[in-house]
CSV table of C-alpha atoms in Angstrom, one decimal:
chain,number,residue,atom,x,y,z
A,1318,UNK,CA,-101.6,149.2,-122.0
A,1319,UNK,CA,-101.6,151.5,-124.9
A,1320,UNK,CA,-100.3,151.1,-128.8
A,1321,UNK,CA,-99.2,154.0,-129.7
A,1322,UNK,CA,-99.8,155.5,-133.3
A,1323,UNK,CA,-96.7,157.6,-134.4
A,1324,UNK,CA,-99.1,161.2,-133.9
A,1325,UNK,CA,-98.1,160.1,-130.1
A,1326,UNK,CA,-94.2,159.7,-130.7
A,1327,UNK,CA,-93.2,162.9,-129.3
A,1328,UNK,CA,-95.0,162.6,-126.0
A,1329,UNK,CA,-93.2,158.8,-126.2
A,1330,UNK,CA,-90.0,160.1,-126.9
A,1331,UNK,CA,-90.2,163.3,-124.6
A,1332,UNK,CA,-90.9,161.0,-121.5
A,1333,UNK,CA,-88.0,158.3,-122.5
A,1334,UNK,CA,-85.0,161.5,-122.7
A,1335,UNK,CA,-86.5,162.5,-119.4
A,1336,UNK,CA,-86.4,159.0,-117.7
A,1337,UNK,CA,-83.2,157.6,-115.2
A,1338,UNK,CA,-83.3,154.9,-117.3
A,1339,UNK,CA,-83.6,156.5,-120.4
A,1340,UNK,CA,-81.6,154.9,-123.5
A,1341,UNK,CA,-81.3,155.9,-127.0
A,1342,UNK,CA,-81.9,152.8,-128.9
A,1343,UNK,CA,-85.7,153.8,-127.1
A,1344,UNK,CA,-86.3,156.5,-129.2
A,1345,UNK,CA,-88.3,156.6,-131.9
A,1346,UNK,CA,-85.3,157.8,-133.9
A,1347,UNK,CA,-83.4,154.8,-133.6
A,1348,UNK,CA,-86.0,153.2,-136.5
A,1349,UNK,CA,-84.7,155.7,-138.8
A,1350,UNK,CA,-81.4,153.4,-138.0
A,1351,UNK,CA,-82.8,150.1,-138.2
A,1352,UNK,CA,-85.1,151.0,-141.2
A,1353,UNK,CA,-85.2,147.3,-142.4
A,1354,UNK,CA,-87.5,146.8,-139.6
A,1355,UNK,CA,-90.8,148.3,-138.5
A,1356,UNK,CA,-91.8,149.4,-135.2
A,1357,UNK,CA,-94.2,150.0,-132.8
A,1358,UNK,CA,-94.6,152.0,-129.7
A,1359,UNK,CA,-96.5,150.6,-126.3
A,1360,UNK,CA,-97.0,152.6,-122.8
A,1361,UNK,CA,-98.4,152.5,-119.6
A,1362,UNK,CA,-100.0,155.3,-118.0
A,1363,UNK,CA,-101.2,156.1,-114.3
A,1364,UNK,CA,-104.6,156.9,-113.2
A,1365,UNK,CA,-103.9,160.8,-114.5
A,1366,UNK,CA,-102.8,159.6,-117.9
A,1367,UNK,CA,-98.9,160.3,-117.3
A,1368,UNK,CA,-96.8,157.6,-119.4
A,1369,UNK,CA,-95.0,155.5,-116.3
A,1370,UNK,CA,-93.3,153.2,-118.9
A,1371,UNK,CA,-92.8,153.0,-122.5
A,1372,UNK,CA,-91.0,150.0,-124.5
A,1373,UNK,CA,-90.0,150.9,-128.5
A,1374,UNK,CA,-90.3,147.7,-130.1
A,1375,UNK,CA,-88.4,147.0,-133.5
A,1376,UNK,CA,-90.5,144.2,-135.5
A,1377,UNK,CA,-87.9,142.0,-137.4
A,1378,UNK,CA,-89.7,139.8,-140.5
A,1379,UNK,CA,-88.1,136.1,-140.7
A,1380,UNK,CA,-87.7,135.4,-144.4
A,1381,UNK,CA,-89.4,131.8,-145.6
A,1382,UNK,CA,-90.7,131.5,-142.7
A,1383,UNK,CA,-93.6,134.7,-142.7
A,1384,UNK,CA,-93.1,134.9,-139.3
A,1385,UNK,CA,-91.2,138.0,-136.9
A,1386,UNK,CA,-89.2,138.5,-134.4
A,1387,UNK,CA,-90.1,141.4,-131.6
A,1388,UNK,CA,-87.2,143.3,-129.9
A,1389,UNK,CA,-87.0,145.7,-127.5
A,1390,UNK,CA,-83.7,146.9,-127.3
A,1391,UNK,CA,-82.0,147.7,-124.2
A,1392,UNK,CA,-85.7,148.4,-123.2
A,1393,UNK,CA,-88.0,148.9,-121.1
A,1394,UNK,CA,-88.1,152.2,-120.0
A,1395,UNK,CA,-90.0,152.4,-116.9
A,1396,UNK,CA,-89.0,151.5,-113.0
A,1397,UNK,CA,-87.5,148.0,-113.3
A,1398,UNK,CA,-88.8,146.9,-110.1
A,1399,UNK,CA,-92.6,147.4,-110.7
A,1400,UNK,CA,-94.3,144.9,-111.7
A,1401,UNK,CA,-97.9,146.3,-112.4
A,1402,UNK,CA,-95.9,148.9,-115.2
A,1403,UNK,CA,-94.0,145.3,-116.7
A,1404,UNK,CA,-96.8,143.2,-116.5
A,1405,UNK,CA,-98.5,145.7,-118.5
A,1406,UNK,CA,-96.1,146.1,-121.4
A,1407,UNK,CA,-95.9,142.7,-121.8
A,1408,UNK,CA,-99.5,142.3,-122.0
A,1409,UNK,CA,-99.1,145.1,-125.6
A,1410,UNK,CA,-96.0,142.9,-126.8
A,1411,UNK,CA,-98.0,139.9,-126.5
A,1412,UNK,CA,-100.4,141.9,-128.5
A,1413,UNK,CA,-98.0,142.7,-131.1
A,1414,UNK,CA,-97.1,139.1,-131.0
A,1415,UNK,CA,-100.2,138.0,-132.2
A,1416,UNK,CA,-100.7,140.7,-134.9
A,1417,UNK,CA,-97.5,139.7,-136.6
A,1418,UNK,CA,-97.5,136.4,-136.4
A,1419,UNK,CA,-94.2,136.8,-133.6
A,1420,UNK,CA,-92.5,133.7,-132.7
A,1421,UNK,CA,-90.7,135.5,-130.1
A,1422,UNK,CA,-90.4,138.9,-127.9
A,1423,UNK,CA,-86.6,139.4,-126.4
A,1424,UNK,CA,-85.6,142.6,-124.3
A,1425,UNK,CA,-82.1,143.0,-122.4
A,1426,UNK,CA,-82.2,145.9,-119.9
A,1427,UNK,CA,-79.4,147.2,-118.8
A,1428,UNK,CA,-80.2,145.8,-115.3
A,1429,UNK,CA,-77.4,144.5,-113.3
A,1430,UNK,CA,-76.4,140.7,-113.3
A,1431,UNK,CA,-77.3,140.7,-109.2
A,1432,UNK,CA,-80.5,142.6,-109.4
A,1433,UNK,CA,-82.8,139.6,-108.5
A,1434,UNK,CA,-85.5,141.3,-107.8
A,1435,UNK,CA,-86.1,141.9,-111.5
A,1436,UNK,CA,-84.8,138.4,-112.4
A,1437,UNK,CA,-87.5,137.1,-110.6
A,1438,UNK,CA,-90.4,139.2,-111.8
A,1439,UNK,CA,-89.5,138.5,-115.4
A,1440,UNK,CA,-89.2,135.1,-114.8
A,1441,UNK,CA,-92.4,134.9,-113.0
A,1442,UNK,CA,-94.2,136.1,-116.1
A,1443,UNK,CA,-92.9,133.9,-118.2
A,1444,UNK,CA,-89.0,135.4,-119.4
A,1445,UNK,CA,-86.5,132.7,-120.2
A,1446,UNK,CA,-82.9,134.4,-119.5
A,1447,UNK,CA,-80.2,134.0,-121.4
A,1448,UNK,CA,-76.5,134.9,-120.8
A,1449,UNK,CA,-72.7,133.9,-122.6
A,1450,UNK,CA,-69.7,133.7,-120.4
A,1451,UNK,CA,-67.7,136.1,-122.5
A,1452,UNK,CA,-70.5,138.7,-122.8
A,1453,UNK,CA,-70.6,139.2,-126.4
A,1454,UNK,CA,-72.9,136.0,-127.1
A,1455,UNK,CA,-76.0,138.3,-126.7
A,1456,UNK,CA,-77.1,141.3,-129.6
A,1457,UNK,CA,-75.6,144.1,-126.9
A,1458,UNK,CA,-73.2,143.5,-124.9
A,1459,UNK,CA,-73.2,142.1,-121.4
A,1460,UNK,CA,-70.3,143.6,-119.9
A,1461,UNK,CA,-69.8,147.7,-120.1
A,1462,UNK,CA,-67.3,149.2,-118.1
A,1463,UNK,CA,-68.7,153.1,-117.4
A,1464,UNK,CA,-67.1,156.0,-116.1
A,1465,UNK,CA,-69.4,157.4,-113.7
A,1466,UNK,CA,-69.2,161.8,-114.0
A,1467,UNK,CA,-70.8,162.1,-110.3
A,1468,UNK,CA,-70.7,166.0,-111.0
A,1469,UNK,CA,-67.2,166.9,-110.8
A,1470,UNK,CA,-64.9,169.1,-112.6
A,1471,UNK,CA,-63.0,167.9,-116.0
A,1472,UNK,CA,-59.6,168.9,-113.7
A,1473,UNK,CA,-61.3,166.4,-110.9
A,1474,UNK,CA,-61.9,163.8,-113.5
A,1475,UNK,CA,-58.8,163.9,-115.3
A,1476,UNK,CA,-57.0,164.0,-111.8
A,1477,UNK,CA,-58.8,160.5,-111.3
A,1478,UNK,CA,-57.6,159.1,-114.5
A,1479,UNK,CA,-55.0,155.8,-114.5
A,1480,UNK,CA,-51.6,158.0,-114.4
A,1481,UNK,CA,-50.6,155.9,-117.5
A,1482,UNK,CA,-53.8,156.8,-118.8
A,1483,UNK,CA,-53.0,160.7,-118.1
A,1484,UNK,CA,-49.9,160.5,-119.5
A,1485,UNK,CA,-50.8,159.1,-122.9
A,1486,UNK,CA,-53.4,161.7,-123.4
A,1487,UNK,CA,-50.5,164.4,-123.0
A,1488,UNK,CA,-48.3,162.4,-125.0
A,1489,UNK,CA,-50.7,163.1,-128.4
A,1490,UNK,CA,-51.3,166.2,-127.3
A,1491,UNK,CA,-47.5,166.9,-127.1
A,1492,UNK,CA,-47.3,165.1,-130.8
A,1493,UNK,CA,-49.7,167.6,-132.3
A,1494,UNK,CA,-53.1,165.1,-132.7
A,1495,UNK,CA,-56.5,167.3,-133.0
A,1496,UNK,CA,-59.6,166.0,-132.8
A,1497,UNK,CA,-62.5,167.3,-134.3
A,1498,UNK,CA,-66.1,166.8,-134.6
A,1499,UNK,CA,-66.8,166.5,-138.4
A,1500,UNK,CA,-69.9,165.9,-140.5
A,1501,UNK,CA,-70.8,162.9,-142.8
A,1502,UNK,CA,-67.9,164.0,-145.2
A,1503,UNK,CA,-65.8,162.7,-143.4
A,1504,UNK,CA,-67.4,158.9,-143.0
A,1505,UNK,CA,-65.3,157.5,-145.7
A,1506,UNK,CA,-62.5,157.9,-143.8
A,1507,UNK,CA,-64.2,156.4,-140.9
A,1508,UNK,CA,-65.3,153.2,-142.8
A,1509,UNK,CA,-61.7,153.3,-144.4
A,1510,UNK,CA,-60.4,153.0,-140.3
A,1511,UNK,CA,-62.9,151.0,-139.4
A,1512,UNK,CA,-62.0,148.1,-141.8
A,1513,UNK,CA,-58.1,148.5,-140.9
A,1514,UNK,CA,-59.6,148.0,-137.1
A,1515,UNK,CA,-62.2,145.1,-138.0
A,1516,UNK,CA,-59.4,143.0,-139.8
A,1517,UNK,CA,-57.3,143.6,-136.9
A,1518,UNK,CA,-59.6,143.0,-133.8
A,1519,UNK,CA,-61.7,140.5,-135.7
A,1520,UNK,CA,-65.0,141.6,-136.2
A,1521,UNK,CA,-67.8,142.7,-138.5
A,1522,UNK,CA,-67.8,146.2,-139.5
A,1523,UNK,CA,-71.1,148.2,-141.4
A,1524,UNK,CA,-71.3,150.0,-143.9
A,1525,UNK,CA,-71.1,153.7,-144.8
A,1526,UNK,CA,-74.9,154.1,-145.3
A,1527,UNK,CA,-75.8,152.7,-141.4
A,1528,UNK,CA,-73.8,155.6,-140.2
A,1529,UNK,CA,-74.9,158.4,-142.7
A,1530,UNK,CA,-78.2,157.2,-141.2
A,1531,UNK,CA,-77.1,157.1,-137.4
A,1532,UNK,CA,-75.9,160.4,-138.1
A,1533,UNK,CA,-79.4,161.7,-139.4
A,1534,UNK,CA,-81.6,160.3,-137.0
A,1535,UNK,CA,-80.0,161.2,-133.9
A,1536,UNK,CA,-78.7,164.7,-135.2
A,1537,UNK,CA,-77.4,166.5,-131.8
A,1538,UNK,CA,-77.6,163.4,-129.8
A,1539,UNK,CA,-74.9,161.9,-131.5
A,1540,UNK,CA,-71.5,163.1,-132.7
A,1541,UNK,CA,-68.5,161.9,-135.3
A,1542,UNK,CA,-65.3,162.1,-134.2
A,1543,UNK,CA,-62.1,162.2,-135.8
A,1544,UNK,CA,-58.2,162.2,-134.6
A,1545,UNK,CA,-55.8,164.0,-137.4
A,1546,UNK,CA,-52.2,163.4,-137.1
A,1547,UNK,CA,-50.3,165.8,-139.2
A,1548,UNK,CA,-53.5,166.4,-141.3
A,1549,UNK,CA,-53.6,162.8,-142.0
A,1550,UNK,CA,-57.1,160.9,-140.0
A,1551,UNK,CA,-55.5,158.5,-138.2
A,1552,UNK,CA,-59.1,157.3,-135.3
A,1553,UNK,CA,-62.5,158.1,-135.4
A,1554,UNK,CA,-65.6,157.4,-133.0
A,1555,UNK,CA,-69.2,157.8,-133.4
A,1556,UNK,CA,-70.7,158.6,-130.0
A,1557,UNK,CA,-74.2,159.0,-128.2
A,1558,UNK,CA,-75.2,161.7,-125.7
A,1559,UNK,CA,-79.0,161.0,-124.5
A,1560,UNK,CA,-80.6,160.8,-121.5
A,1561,UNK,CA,-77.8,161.9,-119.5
A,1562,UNK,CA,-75.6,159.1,-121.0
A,1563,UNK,CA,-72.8,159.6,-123.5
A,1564,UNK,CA,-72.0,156.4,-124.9
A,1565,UNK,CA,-69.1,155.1,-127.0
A,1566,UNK,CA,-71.1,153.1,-129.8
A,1567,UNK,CA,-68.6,152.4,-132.5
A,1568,UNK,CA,-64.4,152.8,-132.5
A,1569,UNK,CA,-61.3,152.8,-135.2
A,1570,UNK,CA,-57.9,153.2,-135.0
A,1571,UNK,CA,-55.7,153.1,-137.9
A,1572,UNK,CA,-52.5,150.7,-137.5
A,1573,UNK,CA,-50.2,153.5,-138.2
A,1574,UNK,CA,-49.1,156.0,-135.6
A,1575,UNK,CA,-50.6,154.6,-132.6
A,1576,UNK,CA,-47.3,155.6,-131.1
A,1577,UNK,CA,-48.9,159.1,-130.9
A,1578,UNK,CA,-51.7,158.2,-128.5
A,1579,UNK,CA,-54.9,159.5,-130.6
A,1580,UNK,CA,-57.2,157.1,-128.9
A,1581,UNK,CA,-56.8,158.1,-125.5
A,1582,UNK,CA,-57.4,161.8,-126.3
A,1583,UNK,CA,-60.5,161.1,-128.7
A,1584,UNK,CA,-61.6,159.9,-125.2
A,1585,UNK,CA,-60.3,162.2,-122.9
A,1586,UNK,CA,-62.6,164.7,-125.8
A,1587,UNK,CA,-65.4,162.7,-125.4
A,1588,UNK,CA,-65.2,162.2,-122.3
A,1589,UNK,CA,-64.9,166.2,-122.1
A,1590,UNK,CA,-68.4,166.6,-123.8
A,1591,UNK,CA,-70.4,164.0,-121.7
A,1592,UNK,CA,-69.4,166.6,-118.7
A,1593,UNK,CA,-70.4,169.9,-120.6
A,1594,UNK,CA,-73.8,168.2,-121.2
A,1595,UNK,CA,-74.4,167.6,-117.7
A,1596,UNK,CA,-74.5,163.7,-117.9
A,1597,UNK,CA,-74.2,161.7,-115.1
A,1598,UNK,CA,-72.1,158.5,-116.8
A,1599,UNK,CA,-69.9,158.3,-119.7
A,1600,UNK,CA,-70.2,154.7,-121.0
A,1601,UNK,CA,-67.4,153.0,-123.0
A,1602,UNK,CA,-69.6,150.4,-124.2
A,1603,UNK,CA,-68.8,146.5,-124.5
A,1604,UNK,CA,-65.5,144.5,-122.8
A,1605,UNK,CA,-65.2,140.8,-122.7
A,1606,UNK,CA,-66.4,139.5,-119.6
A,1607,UNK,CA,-63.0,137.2,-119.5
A,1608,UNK,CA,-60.3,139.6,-118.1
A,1609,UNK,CA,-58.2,137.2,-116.5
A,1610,UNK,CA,-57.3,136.2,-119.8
A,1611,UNK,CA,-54.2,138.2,-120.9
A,1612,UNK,CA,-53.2,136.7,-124.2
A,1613,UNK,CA,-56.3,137.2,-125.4
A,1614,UNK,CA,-56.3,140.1,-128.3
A,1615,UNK,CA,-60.1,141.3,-126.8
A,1616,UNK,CA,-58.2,141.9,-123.5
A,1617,UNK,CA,-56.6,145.3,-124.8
A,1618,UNK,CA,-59.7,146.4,-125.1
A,1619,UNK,CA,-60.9,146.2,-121.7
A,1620,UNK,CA,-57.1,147.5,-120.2
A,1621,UNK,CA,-57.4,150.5,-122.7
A,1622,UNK,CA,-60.8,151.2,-121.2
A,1623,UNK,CA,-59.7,150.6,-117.3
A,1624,UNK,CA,-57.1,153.2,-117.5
A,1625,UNK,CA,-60.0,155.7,-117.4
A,1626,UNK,CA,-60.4,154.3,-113.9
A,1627,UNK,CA,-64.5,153.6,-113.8
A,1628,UNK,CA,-66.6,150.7,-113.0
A,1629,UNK,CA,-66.9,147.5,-114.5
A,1630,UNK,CA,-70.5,146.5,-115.3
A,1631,UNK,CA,-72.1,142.5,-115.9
A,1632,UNK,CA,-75.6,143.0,-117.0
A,1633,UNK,CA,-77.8,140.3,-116.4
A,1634,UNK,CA,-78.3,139.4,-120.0
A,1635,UNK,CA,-81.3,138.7,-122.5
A,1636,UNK,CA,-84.8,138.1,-121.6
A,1637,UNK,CA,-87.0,136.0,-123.9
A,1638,UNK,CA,-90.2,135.3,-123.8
A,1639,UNK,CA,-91.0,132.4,-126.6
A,1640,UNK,CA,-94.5,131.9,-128.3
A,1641,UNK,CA,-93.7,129.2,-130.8
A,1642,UNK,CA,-90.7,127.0,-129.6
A,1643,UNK,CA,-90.7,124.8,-132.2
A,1644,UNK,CA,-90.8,127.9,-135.0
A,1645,UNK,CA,-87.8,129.3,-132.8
A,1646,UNK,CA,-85.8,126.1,-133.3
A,1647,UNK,CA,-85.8,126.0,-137.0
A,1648,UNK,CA,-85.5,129.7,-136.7
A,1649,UNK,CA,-82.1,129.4,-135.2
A,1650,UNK,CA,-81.1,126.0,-136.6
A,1651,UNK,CA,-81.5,128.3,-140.0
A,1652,UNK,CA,-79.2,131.3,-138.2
A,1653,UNK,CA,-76.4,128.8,-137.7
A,1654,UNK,CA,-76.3,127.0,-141.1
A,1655,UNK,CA,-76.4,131.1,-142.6
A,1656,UNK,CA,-73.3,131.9,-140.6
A,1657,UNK,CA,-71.5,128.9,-141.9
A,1658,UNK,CA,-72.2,129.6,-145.3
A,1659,UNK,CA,-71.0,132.9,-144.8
A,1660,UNK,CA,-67.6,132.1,-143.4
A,1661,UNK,CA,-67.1,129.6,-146.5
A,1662,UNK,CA,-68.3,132.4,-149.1
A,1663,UNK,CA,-65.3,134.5,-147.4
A,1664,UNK,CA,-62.8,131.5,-146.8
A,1665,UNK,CA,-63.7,131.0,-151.3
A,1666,UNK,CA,-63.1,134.6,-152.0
A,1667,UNK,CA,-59.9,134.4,-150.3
């Protein structure tokens, strides 16, 4: 096990973009993102000195309580299945634990709900799991639904595509919607959408300064996208494309004009540059693991993503590892009672 001081970064960073299970929330970079925390770096090397598996762990201070929180997200980076390489970066975030005073260390893989192998090697050395019904319970989400590229042609893809699916692409298309990759001038129009779609769908939206700072840190690993209909920006995405994997991180749609299809051919664009980069999947990101329910409103999201025609995914969930239970209770007790006070401070506003 080896902590890594940030002269050692690019070697870090170089071996995580190379790796299958390379993700880009294990970069370095994504810091620059989550700036409000600190981070640290920890490997494992083979007898020649070659990095085997790396973990980027985001350092999260409690306030009150002078105590942290470790998180690795979507990490580690290594072969999920040895458990020499695992043992081992646990052995540096148990290190880390103790130097800043960590009540607790939680990672969430993107390792498959059946892979039980893994399940039991994490919970051999010590991992409490945890995982919601709907999927959303956890900090990424459970259930992605992934289109996987497989190395065929943009004709061969599109051919594949839900013929509903096909036809609403042509049907903006037909109406004259462009969609172009802009720059950070164009973010206010983003966050303008964004809200429109947050109110709508119900959910938290951040603000401009998270993206300007996505946008820096990533640079050509990450794009923003808008749809223009009639000159007017009517959807916008911000997208990943590292490792191989394009991913769909964040998604708005204006309320107006979603008669002329821009969503499916912001897609059908991204979609388009995940294949020119040579990446192997294109993933759309979080559904609701509930879609049986129909009269749900989170259930459009998950039949807008089908109609690509890919592969529903249930990861297994979060795994924690807890070093002061009874810290952790009053931690969370004092979660709950924030998010209540929250939801009266906007119920008063109103």
């Amino acid at each position: 096990m080896e902590i890594l001081s940030p002269q050692q970064y690019e070697e870090y960073n170089k071996f995580v973009e190379n790796h299958k299970c390379s993700e880009f929330m294990q970069c370095t970079d994504w810091h620059k993102v989550k700036n409000n925390w600190r981070q640290e770096v920890i490997v494992s090397r083979n007898e020649q000195g070659d990095i085997v598996g790396g973990m980027h762990i985001l350092i999260q201070t409690v306030p009150v309580f002078g105590c942290t929180f470790l998180y690795a997200p979507r990490g580690p980076v290594c072969d999920r299945h040895d458990e020499k390489v695992l043992a081992d970066l646990k052995s540096g975030a148990d290190f880390l634990a103790k130097k800043y005073k960590s009540y607790m260390f939680k990672m969430d893989p993107d390792v498959l709900a059946d892979d039980e192998e893994f399940k039991k090697i994490a919970e051999k050395m010590g991992f409490e799991l945890f995982a919601g019904p709907d999927g959303f319970e956890t900090i990424q989400a459970r259930f992605n639904y992934k289109l996987y590229l497989n190395n065929r042609t943009e004709d061969e893809i599109f051919a594949h595509i839900n013929q509903k699916c096909r036809y609403n692409v042509r049907v903006a298309l037909k109406h004259g919607v462009e969609i172009k990759v802009c720059g950070k001038e164009y973010l206010d129009d983003f966050i303008k959408i964004m809200r429109v779609t947050g109110e709508r769908d119900g959910f938290i939206t951040r603000d401009k300064d998270y993206f300007e700072r996505m946008l820096d840190a990533l640079g050509d690993h990450v794009r923003l996208y808008m749809g223009f209909y009639e000159g007017k920006p009517v959807s916008g995405a911000i997208t990943t494309n590292y490792g191989g994997k394009c991913c769909y991180v964040y998604g708005a749609s204006d309320n107006a004009h979603r008669n002329v299809m821009p969503n499916y051919l912001m897609q059908w664009e991204m979609i388009k540059w995940a294949i020119e980069t040579g990446c192997y999947v294109y993933d759309f990101q979080g559904v609701s693991g509930n879609i049986t329910d129909t009269s749900r409103p989170i259930y459009g999201l998950y039949r807008f993503k089908k109609g690509f025609n890919g592969t529903l995914e249930e990861y297994a969930g979060e795994f924690n590892y807890i070093y002061n239970k009874p810290m952790k209770n009053i931690v969370d007790l004092g979660v709950i009672v924030n998010k209540k006070l929250r939801k009266l401070k906007k119920k008063l506003k109103k």
